[in-house]
Tab-separated table of C-alpha atoms in Angstrom:
chain	number	residue	atom	x	y	z
A	123	UNK	CA	-3.653	1.661	29.266
A	124	UNK	CA	-1.163	0.724	26.513
A	125	UNK	CA	-2.205	3.202	23.817
A	126	UNK	CA	0.655	5.313	23.190
A	127	UNK	CA	0.678	8.490	21.024
A	128	UNK	CA	3.072	8.834	17.829
A	129	UNK	CA	5.455	10.979	19.531
A	130	UNK	CA	5.813	9.034	22.780
A	131	UNK	CA	9.356	7.174	23.726
A	132	UNK	CA	8.696	3.940	24.871
A	133	UNK	CA	11.305	1.572	26.449
A	134	UNK	CA	9.924	-2.082	26.954
A	135	UNK	CA	13.156	-3.108	28.629
A	136	UNK	CA	12.398	-0.958	31.814
A	137	UNK	CA	9.233	-2.898	32.647
A	138	UNK	CA	9.126	-6.355	34.693
A	139	UNK	CA	6.016	-7.914	33.503
A	140	UNK	CA	6.369	-10.365	31.886
A	141	UNK	CA	4.701	-9.305	28.813
A	142	UNK	CA	4.156	-5.757	27.770
A	143	UNK	CA	1.820	-4.644	25.131
A	144	UNK	CA	1.408	-1.302	22.897
A	145	UNK	CA	-1.165	-0.237	20.461
A	146	UNK	CA	-0.799	3.052	18.837
A	147	UNK	CA	-2.115	4.765	15.141
A	148	UNK	CA	1.342	5.628	13.542
A	149	UNK	CA	1.969	7.495	10.226
A	150	UNK	CA	5.224	7.812	8.232
A	151	UNK	CA	7.108	6.224	11.383
A	152	UNK	CA	11.009	5.391	11.482
A	153	UNK	CA	12.383	3.984	14.104
A	154	UNK	CA	15.813	4.147	13.403
A	155	UNK	CA	17.814	0.818	13.913
A	156	UNK	CA	17.679	-0.441	17.879
A	157	UNK	CA	17.646	-3.512	19.566
A	158	UNK	CA	15.883	-4.832	22.649
A	159	UNK	CA	16.365	-7.203	25.156
A	160	UNK	CA	12.706	-8.436	25.410
A	161	UNK	CA	11.486	-10.626	22.081
A	162	UNK	CA	9.401	-8.938	20.006
A	163	UNK	CA	5.895	-9.588	18.378
A	164	UNK	CA	4.947	-6.952	15.204
A	165	UNK	CA	1.365	-6.938	14.383
A	166	UNK	CA	-0.435	-4.558	12.145
A	167	UNK	CA	-4.323	-5.319	11.438
A	168	UNK	CA	-4.391	-2.262	9.490
A	169	UNK	CA	-1.737	-0.911	7.029
A	170	UNK	CA	1.810	-1.733	6.263
A	171	UNK	CA	5.574	-1.853	7.947
A	172	UNK	CA	8.811	-3.038	6.946
A	173	UNK	CA	11.266	-4.214	8.930
A	174	UNK	CA	15.129	-4.060	7.908
A	175	UNK	CA	17.044	-6.200	9.548
A	176	UNK	CA	21.311	-6.600	8.854
A	177	UNK	CA	20.833	-8.964	5.973
A	178	UNK	CA	17.088	-8.870	5.503
A	179	UNK	CA	13.928	-7.027	4.432
A	180	UNK	CA	11.150	-8.055	5.651
A	181	UNK	CA	7.529	-6.509	5.173
A	182	UNK	CA	4.436	-6.817	7.272
A	183	UNK	CA	1.017	-6.786	5.536
A	184	UNK	CA	-1.941	-7.671	7.608
A	185	UNK	CA	-2.469	-11.187	8.571
A	186	UNK	CA	1.046	-11.250	9.129
A	187	UNK	CA	3.176	-10.912	12.451
A	188	UNK	CA	6.905	-10.676	12.453
A	189	UNK	CA	8.873	-12.518	15.275
A	190	UNK	CA	12.063	-10.534	16.539
A	191	UNK	CA	14.074	-12.784	18.598
A	192	UNK	CA	15.792	-10.384	21.759
A	193	UNK	CA	18.898	-8.773	20.978
A	194	UNK	CA	18.689	-8.670	16.785
A	195	UNK	CA	19.139	-5.335	15.743
A	196	UNK	CA	16.183	-3.935	13.559
A	197	UNK	CA	14.834	-0.866	11.748
A	198	UNK	CA	10.735	-0.509	11.677
A	199	UNK	CA	9.467	1.520	9.076
A	200	UNK	CA	5.608	2.785	8.474
A	201	UNK	CA	4.157	4.335	5.110
A	202	UNK	CA	0.565	5.867	5.389
A	203	UNK	CA	-1.897	5.409	8.246
A	204	UNK	CA	-0.955	2.235	10.501
A	205	UNK	CA	-2.566	0.191	13.221
A	206	UNK	CA	0.559	-0.318	15.111
A	207	UNK	CA	0.314	-3.558	17.464
A	208	UNK	CA	3.789	-4.851	19.639
A	209	UNK	CA	4.184	-6.942	21.975
A	210	UNK	CA	7.530	-7.239	24.097
A	211	UNK	CA	8.091	-10.772	25.690
A	212	UNK	CA	10.809	-11.255	28.625
A	213	UNK	CA	10.648	-15.559	27.549
A	214	UNK	CA	12.908	-15.293	24.473
A	215	UNK	CA	11.944	-18.890	24.049
A	216	UNK	CA	7.750	-18.329	23.210
A	217	UNK	CA	8.685	-19.259	20.015
A	218	UNK	CA	11.729	-21.608	19.616
A	219	UNK	CA	13.012	-19.493	16.449
A	220	UNK	CA	16.770	-17.953	16.582
A	221	UNK	CA	16.131	-16.160	13.672
A	222	UNK	CA	13.328	-13.213	12.548
A	223	UNK	CA	10.404	-14.539	10.724
A	224	UNK	CA	7.245	-13.215	9.027
A	225	UNK	CA	4.336	-15.659	10.217
A	226	UNK	CA	0.372	-15.977	9.115
A	227	UNK	CA	-2.008	-14.466	11.549
A	228	UNK	CA	-5.208	-16.632	11.789
A	229	UNK	CA	-7.926	-14.924	13.256
A	230	UNK	CA	-7.345	-16.534	16.524
A	231	UNK	CA	-3.839	-15.453	16.762
A	232	UNK	CA	-4.483	-11.949	15.904
A	233	UNK	CA	-7.500	-11.328	18.576
A	234	UNK	CA	-5.084	-12.590	21.206
A	235	UNK	CA	-2.179	-10.128	20.083
A	236	UNK	CA	-4.560	-7.825	19.803
A	237	UNK	CA	-6.094	-8.276	23.338
A	238	UNK	CA	-2.265	-8.063	25.011
A	239	UNK	CA	-1.423	-4.786	23.169
A	240	UNK	CA	-4.132	-3.184	25.258
A	241	UNK	CA	-3.192	-4.567	28.362
A	242	UNK	CA	-2.082	-2.148	31.028
A	243	UNK	CA	1.691	-2.438	31.197
A	244	UNK	CA	1.876	-4.382	34.883
A	245	UNK	CA	-1.039	-6.231	33.820
A	246	UNK	CA	0.721	-9.650	33.446
A	247	UNK	CA	2.575	-9.030	36.454
A	248	UNK	CA	-0.653	-8.334	38.863
A	249	UNK	CA	-2.762	-10.486	36.984
A	250	UNK	CA	-2.334	-14.447	37.109
A	251	UNK	CA	-4.808	-15.363	34.936
A	252	UNK	CA	-3.057	-13.444	32.114
A	253	UNK	CA	-0.952	-16.537	32.094
A	254	UNK	CA	-3.776	-18.504	30.266
A	255	UNK	CA	-3.765	-16.422	27.464
A	256	UNK	CA	-0.097	-16.278	27.136
A	257	UNK	CA	-0.745	-20.093	26.531
A	258	UNK	CA	-2.834	-19.560	23.513
A	259	UNK	CA	-0.414	-17.226	22.437
A	260	UNK	CA	2.445	-19.555	22.733
A	261	UNK	CA	0.448	-22.321	21.194
A	262	UNK	CA	-0.741	-20.604	18.046
A	263	UNK	CA	2.891	-18.944	17.327
A	264	UNK	CA	3.825	-22.786	17.294
A	265	UNK	CA	1.680	-23.865	15.123
A	266	UNK	CA	1.702	-20.506	12.573
A	267	UNK	CA	2.943	-20.952	9.063
A	268	UNK	CA	5.998	-19.144	8.087
A	269	UNK	CA	5.725	-16.750	5.222
A	270	UNK	CA	7.934	-16.060	2.281
A	271	UNK	CA	7.606	-12.342	2.275
A	272	UNK	CA	11.456	-11.598	3.199
A	273	UNK	CA	14.100	-10.676	0.669
A	274	UNK	CA	17.823	-11.515	1.587
A	275	UNK	CA	20.169	-8.035	1.219
A	276	UNK	CA	23.528	-8.337	-0.465
A	277	UNK	CA	25.802	-6.952	2.157
A	278	UNK	CA	29.125	-6.500	-0.204
A	279	UNK	CA	30.583	-3.093	0.583
A	280	UNK	CA	30.520	-2.209	-3.295
A	281	UNK	CA	26.483	-1.780	-3.730
A	282	UNK	CA	25.888	-0.751	0.297
A	283	UNK	CA	24.884	2.365	-0.637
A	284	UNK	CA	22.557	1.480	-3.507
A	285	UNK	CA	20.657	-0.699	-1.069
A	286	UNK	CA	20.375	1.876	1.279
A	287	UNK	CA	18.549	3.875	-1.124
A	288	UNK	CA	16.243	1.073	-2.246
A	289	UNK	CA	13.330	2.643	-0.279
A	290	UNK	CA	13.323	5.602	-2.157
A	291	UNK	CA	12.347	3.970	-5.403
A	292	UNK	CA	9.521	2.234	-7.500
A	293	UNK	CA	11.381	0.396	-9.775
A	294	UNK	CA	14.760	-0.987	-10.356
A	295	UNK	CA	17.554	-0.790	-13.055
A	296	UNK	CA	18.686	-3.473	-15.419
A	297	UNK	CA	21.708	-5.362	-14.572
A	298	UNK	CA	23.935	-3.753	-17.172
A	299	UNK	CA	22.564	-0.487	-15.870
A	300	UNK	CA	23.107	-1.035	-12.287
A	301	UNK	CA	26.431	-2.686	-12.973
A	302	UNK	CA	27.427	0.573	-14.864
A	303	UNK	CA	26.185	2.653	-12.450
A	304	UNK	CA	28.230	1.335	-9.310
A	305	UNK	CA	31.264	0.528	-11.624
A	306	UNK	CA	30.991	-3.142	-11.581
A	307	UNK	CA	31.114	-5.311	-14.601
A	308	UNK	CA	28.192	-7.555	-14.936
A	309	UNK	CA	29.022	-10.519	-14.234
A	310	UNK	CA	30.454	-9.612	-10.804
A	311	UNK	CA	27.350	-8.003	-10.121
A	312	UNK	CA	25.906	-11.241	-10.612
A	313	UNK	CA	28.396	-13.140	-8.949
A	314	UNK	CA	27.663	-11.294	-5.597
A	315	UNK	CA	23.885	-11.760	-5.404
A	316	UNK	CA	24.013	-15.548	-5.966
A	317	UNK	CA	26.742	-15.828	-3.584
A	318	UNK	CA	25.010	-13.609	-1.046
A	319	UNK	CA	21.335	-13.944	-1.738
A	320	UNK	CA	21.012	-17.635	-3.668
A	321	UNK	CA	19.301	-15.814	-6.367
A	322	UNK	CA	20.226	-13.618	-9.649
A	323	UNK	CA	20.090	-10.539	-10.067
A	324	UNK	CA	16.598	-10.781	-12.190
A	325	UNK	CA	15.136	-13.166	-9.692
A	326	UNK	CA	15.979	-11.143	-6.783
A	327	UNK	CA	14.479	-8.131	-8.361
A	328	UNK	CA	10.975	-9.914	-8.846
A	329	UNK	CA	10.842	-10.801	-4.996
A	330	UNK	CA	11.701	-7.290	-4.569
A	331	UNK	CA	8.945	-6.188	-6.987
A	332	UNK	CA	6.439	-8.501	-5.061
A	333	UNK	CA	7.019	-6.954	-1.472
A	334	UNK	CA	7.097	-3.930	-2.775
A	335	UNK	CA	3.631	-4.355	-4.170
A	336	UNK	CA	2.004	-5.630	-1.104
A	337	UNK	CA	3.663	-2.432	0.882
A	338	UNK	CA	2.049	-0.488	-1.884
A	339	UNK	CA	-1.722	-1.894	-1.834
A	340	UNK	CA	-1.616	-1.093	1.782
A	341	UNK	CA	-1.300	2.703	0.599
A	342	UNK	CA	-2.796	3.538	-2.396
A	343	UNK	CA	-6.535	3.566	-3.122
A	344	UNK	CA	-6.640	1.146	-6.141
A	345	UNK	CA	-4.994	-1.779	-7.553
A	346	UNK	CA	-4.667	0.177	-11.035
A	347	UNK	CA	-2.714	2.979	-8.701
A	348	UNK	CA	-0.250	0.258	-7.502
A	349	UNK	CA	0.141	-1.042	-11.436
A	350	UNK	CA	0.908	2.498	-12.378
A	351	UNK	CA	3.512	3.185	-9.569
A	352	UNK	CA	5.600	0.134	-10.705
A	353	UNK	CA	5.122	0.565	-13.996
A	354	UNK	CA	3.436	-2.298	-15.146
A	355	UNK	CA	1.988	-2.317	-18.814
A	356	UNK	CA	-1.777	-2.746	-17.541
A	357	UNK	CA	-3.674	-3.852	-14.766
A	358	UNK	CA	-3.924	-7.016	-16.032
A	359	UNK	CA	-0.528	-7.704	-16.193
A	360	UNK	CA	-0.087	-6.444	-12.687
A	361	UNK	CA	-2.356	-9.133	-11.626
A	362	UNK	CA	-1.066	-11.745	-13.241
A	363	UNK	CA	2.446	-10.955	-11.948
A	364	UNK	CA	0.921	-10.869	-8.295
A	365	UNK	CA	-0.966	-14.338	-8.931
A	366	UNK	CA	1.989	-16.200	-10.511
A	367	UNK	CA	4.136	-15.281	-6.900
A	368	UNK	CA	1.165	-15.094	-4.427
A	369	UNK	CA	-1.679	-17.702	-5.529
A	370	UNK	CA	-4.183	-15.146	-5.574
A	371	UNK	CA	-4.996	-11.438	-6.571
A	372	UNK	CA	-4.071	-8.306	-4.966
A	373	UNK	CA	-7.456	-7.745	-3.944
A	374	UNK	CA	-8.106	-11.019	-2.515
A	375	UNK	CA	-4.852	-10.921	-0.554
A	376	UNK	CA	-5.799	-7.474	0.851
A	377	UNK	CA	-8.829	-8.577	1.665
A	378	UNK	CA	-8.057	-11.669	3.554
A	379	UNK	CA	-6.674	-9.150	6.083
A	380	UNK	CA	-9.710	-7.005	6.322
A	381	UNK	CA	-11.709	-10.090	7.257
A	382	UNK	CA	-9.417	-10.745	9.851
A	383	UNK	CA	-9.477	-6.906	11.223
A	384	UNK	CA	-13.605	-7.260	11.154
A	385	UNK	CA	-13.490	-10.717	13.184
A	386	UNK	CA	-11.606	-8.526	15.701
A	387	UNK	CA	-14.284	-5.735	15.807
């Protein structure tokens, strides 16, 4: 079966089947930077994972998938308990996207990924009827909406060390404080963020804060715990912030993932 353990070494490029899927329960996992010859679909029906690309940080809460084209270097990090699902596709044109993207996963798409992730590694090669399900996968991927749960990372070498430490913090400094910390003028730092991300530093921080909030919601026991971790003045202030950027409350956002998971049971 396609179930793997926490420490099992797995090389998807060593298989000849048109699609290879894996399913695992993982905790505090860091893949390190790597790449595959195959395109990859990542999905977590429970828990949350983050994916770092050369110039992007993407977050994957429940009900979202990530499409990673073949040959793209990436790093996957999991915090807390995560139900990890990954499909590796020999046909990199399964989704006509040249760039990685976070996509919404409706119950049908989630169910198809879950089914394939539990196939034996040679199933798609040995069973011609597998193509029927792959056709459904292709169709659902083509209509899945792209989600804005990504953040462009500035590549300027003067702030590279600070960027590399972002996964260790829960709050970001103000512009003047960061400029002083890394030895740049505030106007220079502002130009770097505008040029390389299209956002002011303040806008970039807000997007980072939202994504980190989604990550923490999958790990911590309550909305209040997340609000405190992110230093909001109150739970209601955090909920208002979250609603402003997502259109819904933190509880409803995460509950949508639980409904999809329940539909797969």
